Each structure stands twice: as structure tokens, then as C-alpha cells.
PDB file of C-alpha atoms in Angstrom:
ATOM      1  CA  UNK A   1    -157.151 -97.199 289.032  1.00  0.00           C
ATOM      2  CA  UNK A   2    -158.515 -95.856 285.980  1.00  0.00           C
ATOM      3  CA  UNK A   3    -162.704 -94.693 285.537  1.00  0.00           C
ATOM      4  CA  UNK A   4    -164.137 -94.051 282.769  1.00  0.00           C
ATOM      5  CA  UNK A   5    -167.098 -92.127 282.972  1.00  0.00           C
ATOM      6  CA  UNK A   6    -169.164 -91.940 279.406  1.00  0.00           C
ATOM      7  CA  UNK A   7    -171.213 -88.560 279.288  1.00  0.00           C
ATOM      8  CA  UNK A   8    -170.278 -84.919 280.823  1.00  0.00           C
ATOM      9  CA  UNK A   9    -172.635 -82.154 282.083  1.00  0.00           C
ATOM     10  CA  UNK A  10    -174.575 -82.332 285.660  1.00  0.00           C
ATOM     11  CA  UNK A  11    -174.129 -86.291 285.513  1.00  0.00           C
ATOM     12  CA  UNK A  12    -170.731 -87.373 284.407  1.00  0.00           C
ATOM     13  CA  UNK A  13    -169.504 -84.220 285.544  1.00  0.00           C
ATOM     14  CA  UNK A  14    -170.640 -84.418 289.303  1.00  0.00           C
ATOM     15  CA  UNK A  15    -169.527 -88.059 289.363  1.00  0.00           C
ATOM     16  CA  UNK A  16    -166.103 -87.057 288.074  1.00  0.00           C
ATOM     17  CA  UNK A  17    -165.666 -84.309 291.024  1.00  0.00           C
ATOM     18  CA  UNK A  18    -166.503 -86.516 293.427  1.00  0.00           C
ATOM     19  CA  UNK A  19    -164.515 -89.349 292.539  1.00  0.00           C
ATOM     20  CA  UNK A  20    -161.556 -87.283 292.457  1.00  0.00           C
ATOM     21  CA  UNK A  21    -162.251 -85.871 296.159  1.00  0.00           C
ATOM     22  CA  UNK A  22    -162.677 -90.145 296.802  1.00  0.00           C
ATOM     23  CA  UNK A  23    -159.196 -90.791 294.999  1.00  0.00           C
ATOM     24  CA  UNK A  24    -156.634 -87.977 294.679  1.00  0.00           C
ATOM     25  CA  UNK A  25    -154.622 -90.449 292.426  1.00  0.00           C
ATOM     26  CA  UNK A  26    -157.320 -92.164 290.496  1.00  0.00           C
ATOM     27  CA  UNK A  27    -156.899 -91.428 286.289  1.00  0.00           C
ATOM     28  CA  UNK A  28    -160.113 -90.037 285.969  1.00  0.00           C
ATOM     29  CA  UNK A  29    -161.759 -89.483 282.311  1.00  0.00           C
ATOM     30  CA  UNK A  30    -164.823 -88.052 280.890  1.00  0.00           C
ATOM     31  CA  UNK A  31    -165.733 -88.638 277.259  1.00  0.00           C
ATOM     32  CA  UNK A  32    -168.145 -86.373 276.147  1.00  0.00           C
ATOM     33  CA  UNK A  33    -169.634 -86.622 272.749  1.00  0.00           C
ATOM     34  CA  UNK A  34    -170.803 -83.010 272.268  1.00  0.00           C
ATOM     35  CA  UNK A  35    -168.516 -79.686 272.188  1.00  0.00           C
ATOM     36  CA  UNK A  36    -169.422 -78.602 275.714  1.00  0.00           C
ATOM     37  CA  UNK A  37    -168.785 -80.658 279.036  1.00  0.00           C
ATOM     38  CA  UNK A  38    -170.214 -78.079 281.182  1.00  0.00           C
ATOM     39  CA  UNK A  39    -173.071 -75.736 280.610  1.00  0.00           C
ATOM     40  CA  UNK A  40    -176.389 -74.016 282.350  1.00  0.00           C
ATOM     41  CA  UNK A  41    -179.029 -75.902 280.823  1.00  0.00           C
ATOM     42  CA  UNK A  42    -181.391 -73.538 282.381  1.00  0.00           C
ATOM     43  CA  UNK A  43    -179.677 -71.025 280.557  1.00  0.00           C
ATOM     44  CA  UNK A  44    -180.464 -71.860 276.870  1.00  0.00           C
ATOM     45  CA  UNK A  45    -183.989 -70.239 276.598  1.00  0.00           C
ATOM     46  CA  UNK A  46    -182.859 -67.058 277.827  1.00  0.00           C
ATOM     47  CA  UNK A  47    -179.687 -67.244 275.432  1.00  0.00           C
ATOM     48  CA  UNK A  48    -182.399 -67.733 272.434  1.00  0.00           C
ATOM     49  CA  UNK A  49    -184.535 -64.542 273.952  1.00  0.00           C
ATOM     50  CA  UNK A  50    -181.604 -62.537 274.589  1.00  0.00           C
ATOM     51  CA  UNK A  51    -181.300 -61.949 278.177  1.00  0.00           C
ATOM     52  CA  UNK A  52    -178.035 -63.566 277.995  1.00  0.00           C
ATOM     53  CA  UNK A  53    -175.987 -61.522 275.165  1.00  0.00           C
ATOM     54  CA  UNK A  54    -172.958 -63.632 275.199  1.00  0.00           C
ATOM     55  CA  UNK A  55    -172.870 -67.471 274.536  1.00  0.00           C
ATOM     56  CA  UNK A  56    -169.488 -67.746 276.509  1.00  0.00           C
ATOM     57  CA  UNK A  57    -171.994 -66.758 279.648  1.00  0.00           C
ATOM     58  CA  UNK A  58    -173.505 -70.159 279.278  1.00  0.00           C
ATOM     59  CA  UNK A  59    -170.146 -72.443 280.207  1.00  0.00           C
ATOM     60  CA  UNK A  60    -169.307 -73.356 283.240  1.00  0.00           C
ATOM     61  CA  UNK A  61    -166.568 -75.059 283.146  1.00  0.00           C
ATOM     62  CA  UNK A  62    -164.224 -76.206 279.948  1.00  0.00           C
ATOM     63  CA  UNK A  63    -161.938 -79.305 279.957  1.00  0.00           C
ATOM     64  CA  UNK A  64    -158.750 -76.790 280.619  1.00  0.00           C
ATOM     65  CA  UNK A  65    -160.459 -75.509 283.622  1.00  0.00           C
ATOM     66  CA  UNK A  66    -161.286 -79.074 285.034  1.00  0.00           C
ATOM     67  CA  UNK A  67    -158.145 -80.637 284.381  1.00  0.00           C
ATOM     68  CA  UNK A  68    -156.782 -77.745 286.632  1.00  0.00           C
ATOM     69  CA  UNK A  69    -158.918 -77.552 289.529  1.00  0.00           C
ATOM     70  CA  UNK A  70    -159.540 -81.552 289.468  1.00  0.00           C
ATOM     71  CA  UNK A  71    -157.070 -82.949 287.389  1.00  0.00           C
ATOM     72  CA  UNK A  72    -159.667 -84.957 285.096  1.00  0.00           C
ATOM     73  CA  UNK A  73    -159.070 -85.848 281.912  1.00  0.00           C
ATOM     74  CA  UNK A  74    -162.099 -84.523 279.845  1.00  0.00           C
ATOM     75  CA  UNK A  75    -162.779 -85.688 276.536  1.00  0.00           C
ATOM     76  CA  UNK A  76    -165.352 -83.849 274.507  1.00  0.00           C
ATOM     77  CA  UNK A  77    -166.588 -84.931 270.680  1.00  0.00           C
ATOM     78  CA  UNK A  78    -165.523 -88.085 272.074  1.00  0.00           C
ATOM     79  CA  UNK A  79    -168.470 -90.876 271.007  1.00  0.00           C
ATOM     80  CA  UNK A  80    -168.678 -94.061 273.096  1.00  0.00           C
ATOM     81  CA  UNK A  81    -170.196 -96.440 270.266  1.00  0.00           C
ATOM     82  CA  UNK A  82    -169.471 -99.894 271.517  1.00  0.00           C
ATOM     83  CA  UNK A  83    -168.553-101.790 274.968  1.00  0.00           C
ATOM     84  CA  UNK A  84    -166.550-104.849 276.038  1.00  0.00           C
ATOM     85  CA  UNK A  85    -167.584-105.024 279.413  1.00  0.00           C
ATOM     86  CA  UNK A  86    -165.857-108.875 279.462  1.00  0.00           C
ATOM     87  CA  UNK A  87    -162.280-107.336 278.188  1.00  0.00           C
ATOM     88  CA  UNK A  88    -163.163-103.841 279.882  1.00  0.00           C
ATOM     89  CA  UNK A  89    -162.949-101.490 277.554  1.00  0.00           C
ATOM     90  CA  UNK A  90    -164.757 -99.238 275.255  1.00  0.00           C
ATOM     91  CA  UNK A  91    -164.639 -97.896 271.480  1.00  0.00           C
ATOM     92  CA  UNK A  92    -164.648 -94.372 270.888  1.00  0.00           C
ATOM     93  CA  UNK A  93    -165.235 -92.499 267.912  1.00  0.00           C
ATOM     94  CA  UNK A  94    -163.082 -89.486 268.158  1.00  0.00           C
ATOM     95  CA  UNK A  95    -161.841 -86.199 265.917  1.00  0.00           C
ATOM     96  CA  UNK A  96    -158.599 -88.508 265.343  1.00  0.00           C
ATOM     97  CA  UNK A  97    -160.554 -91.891 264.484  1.00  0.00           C
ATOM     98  CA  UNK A  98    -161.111 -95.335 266.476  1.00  0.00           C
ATOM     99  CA  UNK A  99    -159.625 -95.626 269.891  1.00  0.00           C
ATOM    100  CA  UNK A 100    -160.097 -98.430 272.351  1.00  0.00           C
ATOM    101  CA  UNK A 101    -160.100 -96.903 275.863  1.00  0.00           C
ATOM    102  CA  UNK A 102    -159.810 -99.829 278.833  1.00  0.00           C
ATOM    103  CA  UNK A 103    -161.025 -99.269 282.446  1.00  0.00           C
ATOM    104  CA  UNK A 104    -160.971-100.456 285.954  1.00  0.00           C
ATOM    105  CA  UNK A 105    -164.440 -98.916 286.576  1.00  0.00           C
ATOM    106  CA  UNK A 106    -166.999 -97.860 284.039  1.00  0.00           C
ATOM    107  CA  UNK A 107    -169.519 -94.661 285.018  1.00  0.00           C
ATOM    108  CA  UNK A 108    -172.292 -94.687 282.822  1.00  0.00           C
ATOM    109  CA  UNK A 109    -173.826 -90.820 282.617  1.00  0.00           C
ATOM    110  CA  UNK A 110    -175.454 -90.844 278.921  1.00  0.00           C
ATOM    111  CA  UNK A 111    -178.408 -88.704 279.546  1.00  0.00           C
ATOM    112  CA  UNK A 112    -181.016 -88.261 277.098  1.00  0.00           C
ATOM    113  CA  UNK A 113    -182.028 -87.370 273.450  1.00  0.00           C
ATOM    114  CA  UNK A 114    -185.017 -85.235 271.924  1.00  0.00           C
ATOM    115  CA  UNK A 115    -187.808 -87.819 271.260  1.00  0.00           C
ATOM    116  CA  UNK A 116    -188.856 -87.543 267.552  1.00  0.00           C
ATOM    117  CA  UNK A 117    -191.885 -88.430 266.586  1.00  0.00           C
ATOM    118  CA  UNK A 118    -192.541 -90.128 262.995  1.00  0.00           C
ATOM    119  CA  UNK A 119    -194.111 -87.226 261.447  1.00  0.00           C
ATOM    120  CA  UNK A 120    -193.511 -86.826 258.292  1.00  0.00           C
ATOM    121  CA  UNK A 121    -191.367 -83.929 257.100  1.00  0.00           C
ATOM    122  CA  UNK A 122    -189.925 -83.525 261.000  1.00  0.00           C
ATOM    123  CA  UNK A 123    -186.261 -83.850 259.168  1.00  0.00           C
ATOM    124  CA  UNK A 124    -186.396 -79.945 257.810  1.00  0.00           C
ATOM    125  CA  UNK A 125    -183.277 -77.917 259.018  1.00  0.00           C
ATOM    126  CA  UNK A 126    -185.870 -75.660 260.244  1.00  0.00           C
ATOM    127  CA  UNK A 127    -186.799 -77.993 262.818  1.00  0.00           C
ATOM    128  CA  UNK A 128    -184.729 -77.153 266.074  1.00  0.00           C
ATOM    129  CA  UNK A 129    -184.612 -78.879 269.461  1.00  0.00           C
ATOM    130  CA  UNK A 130    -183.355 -76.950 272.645  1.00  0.00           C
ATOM    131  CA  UNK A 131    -180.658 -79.406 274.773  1.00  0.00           C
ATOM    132  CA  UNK A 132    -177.524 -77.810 273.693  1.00  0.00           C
ATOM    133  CA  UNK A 133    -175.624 -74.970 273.796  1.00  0.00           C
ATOM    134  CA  UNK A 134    -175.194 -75.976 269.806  1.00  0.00           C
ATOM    135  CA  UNK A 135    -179.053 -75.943 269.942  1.00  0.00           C
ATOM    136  CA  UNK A 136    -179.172 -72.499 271.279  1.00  0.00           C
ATOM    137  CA  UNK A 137    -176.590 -70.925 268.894  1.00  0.00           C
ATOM    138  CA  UNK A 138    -178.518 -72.248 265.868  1.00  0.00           C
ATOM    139  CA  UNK A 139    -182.127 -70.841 267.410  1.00  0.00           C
ATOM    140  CA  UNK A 140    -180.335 -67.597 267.998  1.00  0.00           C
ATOM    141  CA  UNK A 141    -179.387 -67.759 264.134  1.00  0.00           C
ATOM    142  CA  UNK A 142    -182.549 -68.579 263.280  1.00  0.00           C
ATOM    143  CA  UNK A 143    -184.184 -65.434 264.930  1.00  0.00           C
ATOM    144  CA  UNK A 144    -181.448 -62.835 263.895  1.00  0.00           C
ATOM    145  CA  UNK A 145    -181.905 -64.073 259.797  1.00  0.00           C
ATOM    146  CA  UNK A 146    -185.168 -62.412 260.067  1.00  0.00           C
ATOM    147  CA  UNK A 147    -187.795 -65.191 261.439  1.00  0.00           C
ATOM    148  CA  UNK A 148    -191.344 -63.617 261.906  1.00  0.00           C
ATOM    149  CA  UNK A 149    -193.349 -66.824 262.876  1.00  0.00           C
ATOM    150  CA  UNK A 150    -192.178 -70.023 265.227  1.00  0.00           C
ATOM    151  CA  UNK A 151    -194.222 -72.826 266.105  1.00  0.00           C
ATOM    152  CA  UNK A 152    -193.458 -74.781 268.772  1.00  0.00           C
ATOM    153  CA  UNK A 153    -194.445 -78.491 269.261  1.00  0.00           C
ATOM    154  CA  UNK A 154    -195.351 -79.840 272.723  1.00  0.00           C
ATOM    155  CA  UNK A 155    -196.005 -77.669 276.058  1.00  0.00           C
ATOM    156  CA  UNK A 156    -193.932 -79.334 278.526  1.00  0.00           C
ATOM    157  CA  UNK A 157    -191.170 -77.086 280.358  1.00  0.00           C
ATOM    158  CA  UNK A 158    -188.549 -76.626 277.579  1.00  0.00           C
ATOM    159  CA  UNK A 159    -191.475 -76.222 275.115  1.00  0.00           C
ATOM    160  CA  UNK A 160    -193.253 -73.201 277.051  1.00  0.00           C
ATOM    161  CA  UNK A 161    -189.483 -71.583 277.774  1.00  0.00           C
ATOM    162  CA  UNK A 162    -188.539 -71.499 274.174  1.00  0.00           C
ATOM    163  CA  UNK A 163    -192.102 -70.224 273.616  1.00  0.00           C
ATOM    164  CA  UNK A 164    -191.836 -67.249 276.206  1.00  0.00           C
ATOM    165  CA  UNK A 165    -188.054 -66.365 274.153  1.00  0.00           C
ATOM    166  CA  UNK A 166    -188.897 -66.319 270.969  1.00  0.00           C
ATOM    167  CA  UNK A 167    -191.871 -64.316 271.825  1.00  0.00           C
ATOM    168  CA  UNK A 168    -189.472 -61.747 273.749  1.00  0.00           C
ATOM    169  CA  UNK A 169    -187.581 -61.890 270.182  1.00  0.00           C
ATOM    170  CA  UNK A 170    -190.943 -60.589 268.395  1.00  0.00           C
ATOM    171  CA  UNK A 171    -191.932 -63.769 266.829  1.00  0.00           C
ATOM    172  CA  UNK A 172    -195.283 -64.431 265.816  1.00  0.00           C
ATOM    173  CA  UNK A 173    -195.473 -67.665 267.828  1.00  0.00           C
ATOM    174  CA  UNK A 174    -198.092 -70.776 268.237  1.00  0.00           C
ATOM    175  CA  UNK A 175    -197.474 -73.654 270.491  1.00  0.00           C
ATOM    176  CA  UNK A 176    -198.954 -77.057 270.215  1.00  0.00           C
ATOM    177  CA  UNK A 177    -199.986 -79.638 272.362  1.00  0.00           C
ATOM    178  CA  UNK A 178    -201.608 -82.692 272.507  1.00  0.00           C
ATOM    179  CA  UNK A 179    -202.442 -82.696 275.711  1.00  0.00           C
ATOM    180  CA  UNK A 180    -205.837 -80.916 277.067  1.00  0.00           C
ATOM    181  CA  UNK A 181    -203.729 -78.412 278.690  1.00  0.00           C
ATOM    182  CA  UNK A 182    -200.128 -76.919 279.198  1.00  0.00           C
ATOM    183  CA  UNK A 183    -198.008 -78.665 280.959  1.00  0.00           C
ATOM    184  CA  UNK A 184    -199.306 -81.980 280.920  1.00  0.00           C
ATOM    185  CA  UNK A 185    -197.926 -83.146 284.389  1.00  0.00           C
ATOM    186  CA  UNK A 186    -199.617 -80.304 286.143  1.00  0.00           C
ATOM    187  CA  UNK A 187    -203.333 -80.246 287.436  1.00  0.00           C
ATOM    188  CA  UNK A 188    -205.822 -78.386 285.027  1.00  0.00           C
ATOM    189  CA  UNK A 189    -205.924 -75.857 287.387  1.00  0.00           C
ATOM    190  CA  UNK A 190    -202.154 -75.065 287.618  1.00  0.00           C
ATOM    191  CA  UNK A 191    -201.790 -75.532 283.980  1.00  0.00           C
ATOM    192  CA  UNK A 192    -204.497 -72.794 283.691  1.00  0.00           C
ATOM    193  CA  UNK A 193    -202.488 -69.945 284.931  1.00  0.00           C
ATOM    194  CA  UNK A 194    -199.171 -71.206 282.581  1.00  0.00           C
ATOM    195  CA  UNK A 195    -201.669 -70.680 279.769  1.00  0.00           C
ATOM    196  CA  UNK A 196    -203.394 -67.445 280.749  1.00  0.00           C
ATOM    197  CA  UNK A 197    -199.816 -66.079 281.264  1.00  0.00           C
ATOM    198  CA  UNK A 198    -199.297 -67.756 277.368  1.00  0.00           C
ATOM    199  CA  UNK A 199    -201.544 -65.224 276.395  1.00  0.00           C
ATOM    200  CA  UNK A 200    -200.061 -62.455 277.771  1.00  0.00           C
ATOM    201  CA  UNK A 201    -197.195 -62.875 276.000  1.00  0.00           C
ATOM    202  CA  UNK A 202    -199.076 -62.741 272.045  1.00  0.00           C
ATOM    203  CA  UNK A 203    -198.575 -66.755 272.246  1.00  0.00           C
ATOM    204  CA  UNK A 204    -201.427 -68.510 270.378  1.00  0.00           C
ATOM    205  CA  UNK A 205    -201.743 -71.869 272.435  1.00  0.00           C
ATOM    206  CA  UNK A 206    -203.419 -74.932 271.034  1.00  0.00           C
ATOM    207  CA  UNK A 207    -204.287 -77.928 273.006  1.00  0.00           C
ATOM    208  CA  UNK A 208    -205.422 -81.433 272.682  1.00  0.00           C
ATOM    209  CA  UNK A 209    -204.082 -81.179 269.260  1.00  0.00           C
ATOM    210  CA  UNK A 210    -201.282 -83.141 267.220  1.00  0.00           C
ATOM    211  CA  UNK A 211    -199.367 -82.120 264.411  1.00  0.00           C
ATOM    212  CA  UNK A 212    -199.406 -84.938 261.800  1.00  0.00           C
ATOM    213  CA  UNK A 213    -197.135 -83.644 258.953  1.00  0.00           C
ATOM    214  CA  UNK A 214    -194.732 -80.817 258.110  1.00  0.00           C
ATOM    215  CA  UNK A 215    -194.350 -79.476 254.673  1.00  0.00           C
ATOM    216  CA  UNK A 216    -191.058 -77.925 254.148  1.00  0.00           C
ATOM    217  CA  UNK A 217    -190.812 -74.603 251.766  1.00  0.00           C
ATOM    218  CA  UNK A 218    -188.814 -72.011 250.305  1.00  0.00           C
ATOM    219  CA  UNK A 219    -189.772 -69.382 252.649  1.00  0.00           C
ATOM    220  CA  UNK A 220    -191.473 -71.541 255.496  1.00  0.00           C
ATOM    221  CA  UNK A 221    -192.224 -74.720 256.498  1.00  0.00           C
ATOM    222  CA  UNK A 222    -196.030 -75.985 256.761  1.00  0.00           C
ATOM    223  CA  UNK A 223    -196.798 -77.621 259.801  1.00  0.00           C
ATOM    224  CA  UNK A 224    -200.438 -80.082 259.142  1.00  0.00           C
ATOM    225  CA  UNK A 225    -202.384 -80.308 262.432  1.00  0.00           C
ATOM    226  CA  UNK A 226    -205.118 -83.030 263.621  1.00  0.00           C
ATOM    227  CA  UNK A 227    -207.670 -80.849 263.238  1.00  0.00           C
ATOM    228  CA  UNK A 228    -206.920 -80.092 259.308  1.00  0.00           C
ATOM    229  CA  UNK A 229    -205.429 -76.532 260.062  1.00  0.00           C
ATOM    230  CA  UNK A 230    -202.694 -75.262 258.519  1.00  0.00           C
ATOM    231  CA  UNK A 231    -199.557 -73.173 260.268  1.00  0.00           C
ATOM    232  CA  UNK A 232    -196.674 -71.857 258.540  1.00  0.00           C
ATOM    233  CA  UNK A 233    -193.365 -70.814 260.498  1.00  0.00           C
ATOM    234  CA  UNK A 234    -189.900 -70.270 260.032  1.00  0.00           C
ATOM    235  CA  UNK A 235    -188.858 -71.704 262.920  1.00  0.00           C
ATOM    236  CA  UNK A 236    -190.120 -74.724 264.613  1.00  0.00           C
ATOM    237  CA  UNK A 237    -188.769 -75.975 267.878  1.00  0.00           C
ATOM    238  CA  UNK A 238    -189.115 -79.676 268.589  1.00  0.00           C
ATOM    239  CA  UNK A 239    -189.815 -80.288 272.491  1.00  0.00           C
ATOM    240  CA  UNK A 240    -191.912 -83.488 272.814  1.00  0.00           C
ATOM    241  CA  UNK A 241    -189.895 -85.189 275.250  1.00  0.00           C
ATOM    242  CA  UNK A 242    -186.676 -87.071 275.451  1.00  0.00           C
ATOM    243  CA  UNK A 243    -186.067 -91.215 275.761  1.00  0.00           C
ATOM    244  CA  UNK A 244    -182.463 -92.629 277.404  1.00  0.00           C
ATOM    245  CA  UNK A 245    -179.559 -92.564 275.152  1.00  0.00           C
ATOM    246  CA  UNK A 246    -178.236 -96.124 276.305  1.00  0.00           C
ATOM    247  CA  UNK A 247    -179.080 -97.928 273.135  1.00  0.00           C
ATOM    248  CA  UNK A 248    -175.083 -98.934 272.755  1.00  0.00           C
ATOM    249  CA  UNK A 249    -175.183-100.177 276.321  1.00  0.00           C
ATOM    250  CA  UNK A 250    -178.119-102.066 276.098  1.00  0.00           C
ATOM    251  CA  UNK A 251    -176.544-104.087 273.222  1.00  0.00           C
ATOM    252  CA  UNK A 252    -173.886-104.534 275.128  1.00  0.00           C
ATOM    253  CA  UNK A 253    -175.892-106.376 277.479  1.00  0.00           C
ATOM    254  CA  UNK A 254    -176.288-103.522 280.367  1.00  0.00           C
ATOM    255  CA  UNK A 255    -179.724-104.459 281.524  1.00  0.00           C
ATOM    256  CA  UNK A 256    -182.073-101.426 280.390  1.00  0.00           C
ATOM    257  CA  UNK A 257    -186.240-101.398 280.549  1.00  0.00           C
ATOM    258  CA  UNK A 258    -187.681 -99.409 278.429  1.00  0.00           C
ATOM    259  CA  UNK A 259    -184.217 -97.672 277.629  1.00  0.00           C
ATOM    260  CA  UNK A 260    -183.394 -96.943 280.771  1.00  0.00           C
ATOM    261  CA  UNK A 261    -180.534 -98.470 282.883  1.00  0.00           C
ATOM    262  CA  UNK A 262    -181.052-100.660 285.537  1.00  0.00           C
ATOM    263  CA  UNK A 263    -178.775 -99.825 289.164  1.00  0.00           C
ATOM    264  CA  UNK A 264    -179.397-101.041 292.640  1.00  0.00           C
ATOM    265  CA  UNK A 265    -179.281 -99.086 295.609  1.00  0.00           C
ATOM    266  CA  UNK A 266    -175.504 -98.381 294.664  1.00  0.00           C
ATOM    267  CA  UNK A 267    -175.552 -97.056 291.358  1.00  0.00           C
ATOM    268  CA  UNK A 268    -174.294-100.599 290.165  1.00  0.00           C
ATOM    269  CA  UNK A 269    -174.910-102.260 286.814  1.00  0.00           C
ATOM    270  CA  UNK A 270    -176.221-105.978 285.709  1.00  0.00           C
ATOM    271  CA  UNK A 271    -172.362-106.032 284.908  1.00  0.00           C
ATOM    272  CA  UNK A 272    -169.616-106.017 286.655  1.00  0.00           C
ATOM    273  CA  UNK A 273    -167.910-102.831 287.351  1.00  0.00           C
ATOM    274  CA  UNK A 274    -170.395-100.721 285.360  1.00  0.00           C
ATOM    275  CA  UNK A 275    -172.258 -97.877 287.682  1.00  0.00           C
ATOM    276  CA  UNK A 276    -174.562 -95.507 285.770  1.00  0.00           C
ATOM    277  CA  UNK A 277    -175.510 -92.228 287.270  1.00  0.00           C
ATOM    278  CA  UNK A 278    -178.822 -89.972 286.533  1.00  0.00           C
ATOM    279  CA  UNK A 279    -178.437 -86.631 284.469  1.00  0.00           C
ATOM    280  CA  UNK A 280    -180.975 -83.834 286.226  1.00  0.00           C
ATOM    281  CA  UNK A 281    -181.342 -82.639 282.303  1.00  0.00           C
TER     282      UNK A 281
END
């Protein structure tokens, strides 16, 4: 029996461990696309702010350590860009080329990707997004160069945590939201205290508010909001949300609505021996 399981992290990676403890003789393999199967999301922010010094802190487990407490076979800048689910198999775009991997059973564990608006300008390298531990090395770089100003855009969890660490960095820092308040799933109320604490911090908040262009410069980038003001930053973090990452499975005919995968009760698939798991992150 050999599974496949596309995607690593709190997903892929759970699924992996416990399909091991199901099948002590089951090939087991996780293709990851990014450098790191196993991290502490929750982590990042407080990488960026400098509570945690050292960037090895934020691994929890590396392939070498999995293959010898599980024996799994774990993958990482491994890229799943096409599926046969009729022949069973899928195409991977690895450091080494094109390789055809067949399995018995497919575990789908893809997670999510930073929604990007269309606002013009939003492809500056200034313009960070806060998922990755690759995300959190190239904030830290950002702030240790000799950034004075950040902006962040949107106020949702990841937005308002990046907020509160560059602020603990000394960075001049305005978040924006087009929501009427913080923390758009929370009651006014609630969302009230986030932004009083906000303030606390020296973090200039601005609600019900879009940004509608950035402006990228020598120095700074020029962020356009709704309201025809102006902000300039050198670092801008990105956190408006995220969409499913199962655009290759969909075409592949895995039944998806609005992106994301369909599963019964059992974690199966529209296709045969296809489960997809949910990623906390």
C-alpha cells in the first residue's frame, strides 16, 4: 500500500502520523512544496518582533526527524502540478525535474494561499505576506535593513499580530481595514477593546477604508487609500485573507465549490481513492 499525501504542516502532517500508527508497513509520503514540513505557525509574528531570536526555534519537526520516529517519506520543494486520478498517479515538479509518483490512496492536504487583491502596484518586493517560515525570515530582513514605517493591509488575526511585532520592532506602523472595525468576525464591542489595545501600542488604525493602489519608490512604497490619503512605508504586510489552493485538483475533476474540496462524512473525494483533509492554518 502506498499514500500519497500532497501538502505537509498541521494537515498532511497529522494525516501522515496517523496513518502510520493505522499501517506500520504502509509506504507513506508527503510532498511538500515549500522548504519546511513542520513549523509553529503561531510562531511567525513573534519571530518578526523578536521574541523568538532563533529561526531554528520555529521547526518542529524536519523530514530526517520524521522518517525516524515514523518512517515517512517526506518530500519538501516537491510541487504536485497535475493528477491522473484514472491511472493513479500524480506529476511533481521537483529540485531534480518531472517525476510521476503513482498511489494506492491519494490524501489531499493543500491548505491555503494569501488572497491578493487586484490592486494595482500589490507586486512590489516590499509587499510581504506572513504564512511561512520563508515569510518570516524575509519580514525579519526587512526590519533589521533599517525600516521606520510598515503598513499593514487588513485587520483580521495575522494582520493585527504582524501589527503588534513590528510595532515591538519600533516601526512607525498603520493598519488598514475595510471593515468598520478590527477584526471583522468579532462583535463591535469585542473588536473595540482589540483596537483600544491598537492604540496602546503607537498603531494608527484605520477602518472602513480600502487601499486602491500602491506606488512603488526608491525609498518607500506609496500606498493610495479610498479616502484619497496618502501612506508611505517600507514595509507592507499583505493579510487580507487566504482562498483554497486546490486549483490543480479541481481541473483534475476533484469536485471543489468555490475552491474548496468537497468530502463526505469520511474525508472521501468525488473520486475514487482521493481523501482530502483540513489544514487548521
Amino acid at each position: 500500500m502506498r499514500i500519497v499525501i500532497v501538502g505537509g504542516v498541521a494537515g498532511g502532517m497529522s494525516c501522515a502520523a496517523r496513518a502510520r500508527r493505522l499501517d506500520e508497513d504502509a509506504e507513506i509520503i508527503v510532498l511538500e512544496r515549500g522548504e519546511h514540513v513542520s513549523f509553529a505557525n503561531c510562531g511567525l509574528p513573534y519571530f518578526v518582533g523578536g521574541e523568538i531570536a532563533d529561526p531554528a526555534k520555529l521547526l518542529v519537526q524536519t523530514p530526517q526527524s520524521l522518517h525516524a520516529a515514523l518512517a515517512l517519506d517526506v518530500r519538501t520543494r516537491h510541487d504536485v502540478a497535475g493528477l491522473d486520478a484514472e491511472q493513479r498517479f500524480v506529476t511533481v515538479s521537483t529540485p531534480h525535474g518531472i517525476e510521476q509518483i503513482g498511489y494506492d490512496a491519494l490524501v489531499l492536504a493543500p491548505g491555503a494561499q494569501a488572497a491578493r487583491p487586484p490592486i494595482p502596484g500589490l507586486d512590489s518586493p516590499r509587499v510581504q505576506t506572513l504564512r511561512t517560515v520563508e515569510d518570516a525570515l524575509a519580514l525579519r530582513e526587512q526590519v533589521e535593513a533599517g525600516a521606520q514605517r510598515a503598513i499593514v493591509l487588513g485587520a483580521g488575526f495575522i494582520g493585527i499580530e504582524a501589527a503588534e511585532a513590528l510595532a515591538h520592532q519600533g516601526l512607525d506602523v498603520t493598519v488598514v481595514e475595510l471593515a468598520e472595525h478590527v477584526l471583522p468576525p468579532l462583535e463591535s464591542e469585542l473588536a473595540a477593546l482589540v483596537a483600544d489595545e491598537l492604540h496602546a501600542l503607537g498603531i494608527d488604525v484605520r477602518t472602513g477604508v480600502a487601499a486602491t493602489g500602491l506606488q512603488p519608490g526608491e525609498e518607500h512604497d506609496t500606498v493610495a487609500l479610498g479616502d484619497g490619503t496618502l501612506l508611505s512605508a517600507e514595509v507592507i504586510v499583505l493579510s487580507v485573507g487566504v482562498r483554497p489552493d486546490s486549483a490543480v485538483f479541481e481541473d483534475a475533476g476533484v469536485a471543489c465549490e468555490r475552491g474548496a474540496i468537497l468530502v463526505d462524512e469520511h474525508g472521501r473525494t468525488s473520486l475514487a481513492a482521493i481523501w482530502a483533509v483540513g489544514d487548521a492554518t
